[in-house]
Coordinates of C-alpha atoms (C1' of nucleotides) in Angstrom, one line a residue:
Chain A
M1 CA 122.7 155.7 67.5
E2 CA 124.3 153.0 69.7
S3 CA 124.1 149.5 67.9
R4 CA 123.3 147.7 71.2
N5 CA 121.7 144.2 70.9
Q6 CA 121.8 144.4 67.1
T7 CA 123.2 141.0 66.8
F8 CA 120.5 139.4 68.8
E9 CA 117.9 141.2 67.0
N10 CA 119.2 139.7 63.7
L11 CA 118.9 136.2 64.9
P12 CA 116.3 133.8 63.5
G13 CA 113.2 134.2 65.4
D14 CA 113.4 130.5 66.8
K15 CA 116.7 130.9 68.4
R16 CA 116.1 134.2 69.9
E17 CA 113.1 132.4 71.6
R18 CA 114.9 129.6 72.9
V19 CA 117.6 131.6 74.2
L20 CA 114.9 133.9 76.1
A21 CA 112.9 130.8 77.3
E22 CA 116.2 129.3 78.7
A23 CA 117.1 132.5 80.3
T24 CA 113.6 132.9 81.7
R25 CA 113.7 129.3 83.1
E26 CA 117.3 129.9 84.8
F27 CA 116.3 133.1 86.5
A28 CA 113.0 131.8 87.6
E29 CA 114.6 128.5 89.0
H30 CA 117.4 130.2 90.7
G31 CA 116.9 133.9 91.3
Y32 CA 119.2 136.5 89.9
H33 CA 122.7 135.9 91.8
Q34 CA 122.3 132.2 92.1
A35 CA 121.4 132.0 88.0
S36 CA 124.5 130.8 86.3
V37 CA 125.5 131.9 82.7
N38 CA 127.6 128.8 82.2
R39 CA 124.5 126.6 83.0
M40 CA 122.3 128.7 80.5
V41 CA 124.9 128.2 77.5
Q42 CA 125.5 124.5 78.4
R43 CA 121.7 123.9 78.2
L44 CA 121.5 125.9 75.1
G45 CA 124.4 124.2 73.5
I46 CA 126.1 127.6 72.4
A47 CA 129.1 129.2 73.5
K48 CA 129.4 131.6 76.4
G49 CA 131.0 134.4 74.2
S50 CA 127.7 134.4 72.0
L51 CA 125.5 135.2 74.9
F52 CA 127.8 137.9 76.0
K53 CA 128.0 139.3 72.4
Y54 CA 124.1 139.5 72.6
F55 CA 123.4 141.0 75.8
G56 CA 127.0 142.6 77.0
S57 CA 126.5 141.2 80.8
K58 CA 124.4 138.8 83.0
Q59 CA 122.5 142.1 84.1
G60 CA 121.9 142.8 80.4
I61 CA 120.4 139.4 79.8
F62 CA 118.0 139.9 82.8
E63 CA 117.1 143.7 81.8
Y64 CA 116.2 142.3 78.3
L65 CA 113.8 139.7 79.5
F66 CA 112.5 142.2 82.1
G67 CA 111.7 144.6 79.3
Q68 CA 109.8 142.0 77.2
T69 CA 107.8 140.8 80.3
V70 CA 106.5 143.9 81.9
A71 CA 104.0 144.8 79.3
E72 CA 102.7 141.3 79.2
F73 CA 102.2 141.2 83.0
K74 CA 100.0 144.4 82.7
K75 CA 97.9 143.2 80.0
P76 CA 95.2 141.1 82.0
L77 CA 94.6 144.2 84.2
K78 CA 93.6 146.3 81.4
A79 CA 90.9 143.9 79.9
I80 CA 89.3 143.9 83.5
R81 CA 89.5 147.5 83.9
D82 CA 87.6 148.1 80.7
D83 CA 84.9 145.8 81.5
A84 CA 82.8 147.7 84.0
S85 CA 79.8 145.1 84.2
G86 CA 79.0 144.0 87.6
D87 CA 79.4 145.3 91.1
L88 CA 82.8 145.9 92.9
F89 CA 83.0 142.3 94.1
E90 CA 81.9 140.7 90.9
R91 CA 84.9 142.7 89.2
I92 CA 87.3 141.6 91.8
E93 CA 86.4 138.0 91.3
R94 CA 86.9 138.4 87.7
T95 CA 90.4 140.0 88.4
L96 CA 91.4 137.0 90.8
L97 CA 90.5 134.5 87.9
A98 CA 92.4 136.5 85.2
G99 CA 95.4 136.6 87.7
A100 CA 95.3 133.0 88.4
D101 CA 95.1 132.3 84.6
F102 CA 98.1 134.6 84.0
V103 CA 100.0 132.6 86.7
A104 CA 99.1 129.1 85.4
T105 CA 100.3 130.2 81.9
H106 CA 103.4 132.2 82.9
P107 CA 104.4 130.5 86.0
L108 CA 108.1 131.2 85.3
V109 CA 107.2 134.8 84.8
Y110 CA 105.5 135.0 88.0
S111 CA 108.1 133.0 89.8
I112 CA 110.5 135.8 88.9
Y113 CA 108.2 138.5 90.1
L114 CA 107.9 136.6 93.5
K115 CA 111.7 136.3 93.9
M116 CA 112.3 139.8 93.0
V117 CA 109.7 141.1 95.8
Y118 CA 111.5 139.3 98.4
Q119 CA 114.9 138.9 97.4
E120 CA 117.1 141.9 97.3
G121 CA 120.0 142.5 95.0
F122 CA 118.1 142.1 91.8
P123 CA 119.1 144.9 89.3
M124 CA 116.1 147.2 88.5
R125 CA 114.3 146.0 91.5
D126 CA 113.2 149.4 92.8
T127 CA 112.3 150.7 89.5
F128 CA 110.3 147.6 88.5
L129 CA 108.6 147.1 91.8
S130 CA 107.4 150.6 92.1
E131 CA 106.1 150.5 88.4
I132 CA 104.2 147.4 89.2
R133 CA 102.9 148.7 92.5
R134 CA 101.7 152.1 91.0
A135 CA 99.8 150.3 88.5
S136 CA 98.1 147.8 90.7
D137 CA 97.4 150.7 93.3
K138 CA 95.9 152.8 90.7
F139 CA 93.6 149.9 89.6
L140 CA 92.3 149.2 92.7
R141 CA 91.9 152.8 93.5
T142 CA 89.6 153.4 90.5
L143 CA 87.6 150.3 91.3
V144 CA 87.0 151.4 95.0
A145 CA 86.4 154.9 94.0
N146 CA 83.6 153.8 91.7
A147 CA 82.1 151.4 94.0
A148 CA 82.0 154.0 96.9
E149 CA 80.0 156.4 94.6
S150 CA 77.5 153.8 94.0
G151 CA 77.3 152.6 97.7
Q152 CA 78.6 149.2 97.1
L153 CA 81.2 150.2 99.8
R154 CA 80.8 150.4 103.6
P155 CA 80.6 154.3 104.0
D156 CA 82.6 154.1 107.3
I157 CA 85.8 152.6 105.8
D158 CA 88.5 154.7 104.5
P159 CA 89.0 153.9 100.9
D160 CA 92.7 153.8 101.3
M161 CA 92.3 151.1 103.8
A162 CA 89.8 149.4 101.6
V163 CA 92.6 149.3 98.7
L164 CA 95.1 148.1 101.1
H165 CA 93.1 145.2 102.1
L166 CA 92.0 144.2 98.7
D167 CA 95.6 144.3 97.6
A168 CA 96.7 142.0 100.3
V169 CA 94.0 139.4 100.0
M170 CA 94.1 139.4 96.1
D171 CA 98.0 139.2 96.1
R172 CA 97.8 136.3 98.5
F173 CA 95.2 134.5 96.6
L174 CA 97.6 134.8 93.5
Q175 CA 100.7 133.4 95.6
S176 CA 98.6 130.6 96.8
C177 CA 98.0 129.5 93.2
A178 CA 101.7 129.4 92.4
V179 CA 103.5 128.6 95.9
A180 CA 102.6 125.2 97.0
A181 CA 103.6 125.9 100.7
L182 CA 101.1 128.6 100.9
N183 CA 98.1 126.2 100.9
P184 CA 97.5 124.7 104.3
G185 CA 97.3 121.1 105.0
V186 CA 97.8 120.0 101.4
A187 CA 100.6 122.2 100.5
T188 CA 100.1 121.6 96.8
I189 CA 99.1 123.9 93.8
P190 CA 95.1 124.0 93.6
D191 CA 93.5 122.9 90.5
R192 CA 91.3 125.0 88.3
A193 CA 88.1 123.9 89.8
T194 CA 89.4 124.8 93.4
I195 CA 90.9 128.0 92.1
R196 CA 87.4 128.9 90.9
A197 CA 85.7 128.2 94.0
R198 CA 88.2 129.8 96.4
A199 CA 88.1 133.0 94.1
R200 CA 84.2 133.1 94.7
G201 CA 85.0 132.5 98.4
V202 CA 87.4 135.3 98.4
A203 CA 85.0 137.8 96.8
D204 CA 82.3 136.6 99.2
F205 CA 84.7 137.0 102.1
L206 CA 85.6 140.4 100.7
R207 CA 81.9 141.4 100.8
H208 CA 80.5 140.3 104.1
G209 CA 83.5 139.7 106.3
L210 CA 83.6 136.7 108.5
G211 CA 81.6 137.9 111.5
G212 CA 78.7 136.0 112.5
P213 CA 75.2 136.8 114.0
L214 CA 76.4 138.0 117.3
H215 CA 78.1 140.8 115.3
Q216 CA 75.3 141.8 113.3
Q217 CA 73.4 143.5 116.1
S218 CA 74.4 146.9 114.9
K219 CA 72.8 146.4 111.7
E220 CA 69.7 145.1 113.4
I221 CA 69.3 148.4 115.1
Q222 CA 69.7 149.9 111.6
C223 CA 66.6 147.9 110.5
K224 CA 64.5 149.0 113.5
S225 CA 65.0 152.6 112.8
Chain B
M1 CA 127.3 110.6 122.1
E2 CA 128.6 112.4 119.2
S3 CA 130.5 115.6 120.5
R4 CA 129.2 117.9 117.7
N5 CA 129.4 121.6 118.3
Q6 CA 131.0 121.1 121.9
T7 CA 133.7 123.6 121.1
F8 CA 131.1 126.4 120.4
E9 CA 129.2 125.5 123.4
N10 CA 132.2 126.0 125.8
L11 CA 132.9 129.4 124.5
P12 CA 132.1 132.3 126.8
G13 CA 128.6 133.6 126.4
D14 CA 129.2 137.1 124.8
K15 CA 131.4 135.4 122.3
R16 CA 128.9 133.0 121.2
E17 CA 126.3 135.7 121.0
R18 CA 128.4 137.8 118.7
V19 CA 128.9 134.9 116.5
L20 CA 125.3 134.2 116.3
A21 CA 124.2 137.7 115.9
E22 CA 126.7 138.1 113.0
A23 CA 125.4 135.0 111.4
T24 CA 122.0 136.1 111.7
R25 CA 122.8 139.4 110.1
E26 CA 124.7 137.8 107.1
F27 CA 121.8 135.3 106.2
A28 CA 119.2 138.0 106.8
E29 CA 121.0 140.5 104.6
H30 CA 122.0 138.0 101.8
G31 CA 119.8 135.0 102.0
Y32 CA 121.5 131.6 102.0
H33 CA 123.6 130.9 98.8
Q34 CA 124.7 134.7 98.6
A35 CA 125.7 134.8 102.4
S36 CA 129.4 134.7 102.6
V37 CA 131.4 132.8 105.5
N38 CA 134.4 134.8 104.5
R39 CA 132.6 138.1 105.1
M40 CA 131.2 136.7 108.6
V41 CA 134.6 135.9 110.0
Q42 CA 136.3 139.2 108.6
R43 CA 133.4 141.2 110.4
L44 CA 133.8 138.9 113.5
G45 CA 137.6 139.3 113.4
I46 CA 138.1 135.6 113.9
A47 CA 139.8 133.1 111.8
K48 CA 137.8 131.0 109.2
G49 CA 139.0 128.0 110.6
S50 CA 137.2 128.7 113.8
L51 CA 133.8 129.1 112.4
F52 CA 134.2 125.6 110.7
K53 CA 135.5 124.0 113.9
Y54 CA 132.4 125.3 115.5
F55 CA 129.8 124.4 113.3
G56 CA 131.5 122.2 110.5
S57 CA 130.1 123.7 107.5
K58 CA 128.2 126.6 106.2
Q59 CA 125.0 124.7 106.4
G60 CA 126.0 123.9 110.1
I61 CA 126.0 127.6 110.9
F62 CA 122.4 128.1 109.5
E63 CA 120.9 124.9 111.0
Y64 CA 122.2 126.2 114.3
L65 CA 120.7 129.3 114.0
F66 CA 117.6 127.9 113.0
G67 CA 117.3 125.6 115.9
Q68 CA 117.7 128.5 118.3
T69 CA 115.2 130.7 116.2
V70 CA 112.2 128.5 115.6
A71 CA 111.2 128.1 119.3
E72 CA 111.4 132.0 119.7
F73 CA 109.3 132.5 116.6
K74 CA 106.5 130.4 118.2
K75 CA 106.4 132.1 121.7
P76 CA 104.3 135.1 120.9
L77 CA 101.4 132.7 119.5
K78 CA 101.2 130.6 122.8
A79 CA 100.7 133.7 124.7
I80 CA 98.0 134.6 122.7
R81 CA 96.4 131.2 122.3
D82 CA 96.4 130.9 126.4
D83 CA 94.5 134.3 126.8
A84 CA 91.1 133.6 125.7
S85 CA 89.5 136.9 126.5
G86 CA 87.5 138.7 124.0
D87 CA 85.7 137.3 120.8
L88 CA 87.4 135.9 117.8
F89 CA 88.3 139.4 116.2
E90 CA 89.7 140.8 119.4
R91 CA 92.0 138.0 119.8
I92 CA 93.2 138.2 116.1
E93 CA 93.7 141.8 116.7
R94 CA 95.9 141.1 119.7
T95 CA 97.6 138.4 117.6
L96 CA 98.6 140.9 114.8
L97 CA 100.0 143.4 117.4
A98 CA 102.0 140.6 119.0
G99 CA 103.3 139.5 115.4
A100 CA 104.0 143.2 114.6
D101 CA 106.1 143.4 118.0
F102 CA 108.0 140.4 117.1
V103 CA 108.8 141.7 113.6
A104 CA 109.8 145.1 115.0
T105 CA 112.2 143.4 117.7
H106 CA 113.4 140.5 115.5
P107 CA 113.6 142.1 112.0
L108 CA 116.5 140.1 111.0
V109 CA 115.0 136.8 111.8
Y110 CA 111.8 137.8 110.1
S111 CA 113.8 138.7 107.1
I112 CA 115.2 135.3 106.9
Y113 CA 111.8 133.7 107.3
L114 CA 110.6 135.7 104.3
K115 CA 113.6 134.7 102.2
M116 CA 113.1 131.1 103.1
V117 CA 109.5 131.1 101.8
Y118 CA 110.2 132.7 98.5
Q119 CA 113.6 131.6 97.9
E120 CA 114.2 128.0 97.2
G121 CA 117.6 126.2 97.9
F122 CA 117.5 127.0 101.8
P123 CA 118.7 123.8 103.9
M124 CA 115.7 122.6 105.9
R125 CA 113.5 124.6 103.8
D126 CA 110.7 122.2 103.6
T127 CA 110.9 120.8 107.2
F128 CA 111.0 124.3 108.5
L129 CA 108.2 125.8 106.6
S130 CA 106.0 122.8 107.1
E131 CA 106.4 123.0 110.8
I132 CA 105.7 126.7 110.9
R133 CA 102.7 126.3 108.8
R134 CA 101.4 123.4 110.8
A135 CA 101.8 125.5 114.0
S136 CA 100.1 128.5 112.7
D137 CA 97.5 126.5 111.0
K138 CA 96.6 124.7 114.4
F139 CA 96.5 127.8 116.3
L140 CA 94.0 129.6 113.8
R141 CA 91.8 126.5 113.5
T142 CA 91.5 126.4 117.3
L143 CA 90.5 130.2 117.3
V144 CA 88.1 129.6 114.5
A145 CA 86.6 126.3 116.0
N146 CA 85.9 128.1 119.3
A147 CA 84.4 131.3 117.4
A148 CA 82.1 129.1 115.5
E149 CA 80.7 127.4 118.4
S150 CA 79.7 130.6 120.0
G151 CA 78.1 132.1 116.7
Q152 CA 81.0 134.7 116.3
L153 CA 81.5 133.4 112.7
R154 CA 79.0 133.5 109.9
P155 CA 77.4 129.9 109.7
D156 CA 77.5 129.7 106.2
I157 CA 81.3 129.9 105.8
D158 CA 83.5 127.0 105.6
P159 CA 85.8 127.0 108.6
D160 CA 88.6 125.8 106.4
M161 CA 88.3 128.8 104.1
A162 CA 87.9 131.1 107.0
V163 CA 91.2 129.9 108.3
L164 CA 92.7 130.3 104.6
H165 CA 91.6 134.0 104.6
L166 CA 92.7 134.7 108.1
D167 CA 95.9 133.3 107.4
A168 CA 96.4 135.5 104.2
V169 CA 95.3 138.7 105.7
M170 CA 97.2 138.3 108.8
D171 CA 100.4 137.3 107.0
R172 CA 100.2 140.1 104.6
F173 CA 99.7 142.4 107.5
L174 CA 102.9 141.1 109.3
Q175 CA 104.8 141.5 105.8
S176 CA 103.6 145.0 105.4
C177 CA 105.3 145.8 108.8
A178 CA 108.5 144.7 107.5
V179 CA 108.8 145.2 103.6
A180 CA 108.7 148.7 102.5
A181 CA 107.6 148.1 99.1
L182 CA 104.4 146.5 100.3
N183 CA 103.1 149.8 101.7
P184 CA 101.3 151.5 98.9
G185 CA 102.0 155.1 98.0
V186 CA 104.6 155.8 100.9
A187 CA 106.8 152.5 100.5
T188 CA 108.2 152.8 104.0
I189 CA 108.0 150.9 107.2
P190 CA 104.8 152.1 109.1
D191 CA 105.5 153.5 112.7
R192 CA 103.9 152.2 115.8
A193 CA 100.8 154.3 116.0
T194 CA 100.0 153.5 112.1
I195 CA 100.4 149.8 113.0
R196 CA 98.0 149.8 115.8
A197 CA 95.6 151.7 113.7
R198 CA 96.1 149.2 110.9
A199 CA 95.7 146.3 112.9
R200 CA 92.4 147.6 114.1
G201 CA 91.1 148.2 110.8
V202 CA 92.2 144.7 109.6
A203 CA 90.1 143.2 112.4
D204 CA 87.2 145.3 111.6
F205 CA 87.5 144.4 108.1
L206 CA 87.8 140.7 108.9
R207 CA 84.6 141.1 111.0
H208 CA 82.4 142.9 108.5
G209 CA 83.8 143.0 105.2
L210 CA 83.9 145.7 102.8
G211 CA 80.3 145.5 101.3
G212 CA 78.2 148.6 101.7
P213 CA 74.4 149.2 102.1
L214 CA 73.5 147.9 98.6
H215 CA 74.8 144.4 99.9
Q216 CA 73.0 144.2 103.4
Q217 CA 69.7 143.4 101.8
S218 CA 69.7 139.7 102.8
K219 CA 70.4 140.7 106.5
E220 CA 67.5 143.0 106.5
I221 CA 65.3 140.1 105.4
Q222 CA 66.5 138.4 108.4
C223 CA 65.5 141.1 110.5
K224 CA 62.2 140.8 109.4
S225 CA 61.5 137.3 110.0
Chain C
dG1 C1' 140.9 135.4 44.7
dG2 C1' 140.4 139.1 47.9
dT3 C1' 138.5 141.3 51.6
dA4 C1' 135.0 143.1 54.8
dG5 C1' 131.5 142.0 57.7
dT6 C1' 128.6 138.6 60.2
dG7 C1' 127.9 135.4 64.0
dG8 C1' 130.2 132.0 66.7
dT9 C1' 133.6 129.9 69.5
dG10 C1' 136.1 128.3 73.9
dA11 C1' 140.6 128.6 76.3
dC12 C1' 141.6 131.8 79.6
dC13 C1' 141.4 135.4 83.4
dA14 C1' 141.0 137.5 88.2
dG15 C1' 138.3 136.8 91.9
dG16 C1' 135.2 134.8 95.2
dT17 C1' 133.4 130.5 97.1
dG18 C1' 133.2 126.7 100.9
dG19 C1' 136.3 123.8 103.0
dT20 C1' 141.0 121.9 105.1
dC21 C1' 144.8 121.1 108.2
dA22 C1' 149.2 121.4 110.0
dC23 C1' 150.6 124.6 113.0
dT24 C1' 150.5 127.9 117.2
dT25 C1' 148.7 129.8 121.3
dT26 C1' 146.5 129.6 125.4
dG27 C1' 144.9 127.6 129.8
dT28 C1' 144.6 124.3 133.3
dG29 C1' 146.1 120.4 136.5
dT30 C1' 150.0 118.4 138.8
Chain D
dA1 C1' 158.2 123.3 134.9
dC2 C1' 156.1 120.2 132.2
dA3 C1' 152.2 118.1 129.8
dC4 C1' 148.3 117.7 127.7
dA5 C1' 144.2 119.4 125.6
dA6 C1' 141.4 122.7 123.8
dA7 C1' 140.9 126.9 121.0
dG8 C1' 142.5 129.6 117.5
dT9 C1' 145.0 130.4 113.2
dG10 C1' 145.4 131.6 107.9
dA11 C1' 147.9 129.9 103.8
dC12 C1' 146.1 126.7 100.7
dC13 C1' 142.9 124.0 97.9
dA14 C1' 139.5 122.7 94.0
dC15 C1' 135.9 124.6 92.2
dC16 C1' 132.9 127.9 90.2
dT17 C1' 131.6 132.6 89.0
dG18 C1' 131.2 136.6 85.3
dG19 C1' 133.6 138.3 81.7
dT20 C1' 137.3 138.7 77.7
dC21 C1' 139.2 138.2 73.2
dA22 C1' 142.0 136.4 69.8
dC23 C1' 140.7 133.4 66.5
dC24 C1' 137.5 130.8 63.3
dA25 C1' 133.8 130.0 59.5
dC26 C1' 130.7 131.5 56.5
dT27 C1' 128.7 134.7 53.2
dA28 C1' 128.3 138.7 50.0
dC29 C1' 130.3 142.0 47.0
dC30 C1' 133.8 143.4 44.2

DNA sequence: GGTAGTGGTGACCAGGTGGTCACTTTGTGT
DNA sequence: ACACAAAGTGACCACCTGGTCACCACTACC
């Protein structure tokens, strides 16, 4: 067995946490390349050599964080998946709120995630992203399949496309909870009440669309028959 | 008058273009901080001093590009806004296709835009983003207002929220045309035919939502009355 | 006291960064 | 042929980066 990282594991718990918290902050604020090991050790008040003894390299630091984080990232989804109460759109709404909670309590982790998506050159980027995507895709696909069976979904819509749209809208909702610039007009992070209202609005929109009476004609015909 | 940039403006047109193209490529590939002036001049086969004589600083290079690009970024939107044929959702579909065209013909420019949104530390970031957002917001708001007047929009939906949803779905559609990782399963850039089909699907989804027969009950009641 | 193993240290390194500037080359008008 | 200006050059600078390693301080066992 290689004794990698043994030094770091032996450290007292509070010091470990301080180091990881500081590293998380640094990567969240600056992305990968622009993150500075010098800054980390300076803020931690420890010597640079120590950090490199713990993790071997800058990439080592990031990958350690990364491993710790991925599991936590998936937890909220599992809880929702196992709670089958309500129809598709109610479950979606619960998922949105769970996601918003996660972003609110782990803003730095979510910030790293966003930077990884749009910034190339992160170590492990492809591995990580495909893993996350696959999990999310599987989750939505299950939801959609169940909904389609019980007629909660328009029969003329391709389930794959439905998953695509759900993913798009939900992901964007999450981003708007974290990125100020994505909130039109105000350009600030919304508060909890706004988020709850918006989640409901999103679910309602997903259910019924935006089309007005002029576009309900086809459905009126259905009524007459 | 300050004679800033005069040297660059005096250059023969093809050389100007080569320089700008190379700079665009560099920023698109590496973002702002990670972009290297050394690499630019090496690939261009000119001396570093020349670039700094043209633009003064790295930030100067970026801001020059930036100014050239913003106008081009808005062009497609204007064409759509002035063509009022069709209802809201048909216009949305045209907008989507125009956007996809822009992304396909200016992938580097769009790549820079995406990096700016999710990567802090770009010069002019706030100025630039708020300008773009404002333009996009104004455009959608006009479309929605017109649609609401002629009953193309569900009367019980807040126009502001409608704009929010439209912006989210459309922006995400555009991103999926450029970022491979956002295309579930395949994780590749879609071809033109796929894009056209997907744009239609998006418009249809925006119009009617995803909800199936079980959720059309309220509308059947409308029919009876 | 001796010694082995631990975590901790910071001066130092090679390499890359944006930026400078004294200098050379080129073009043009007379 | 000469002068003058504009364009072009690349060695050089200070600074920062990730990474190294010989050395130090402390504890524990004999």
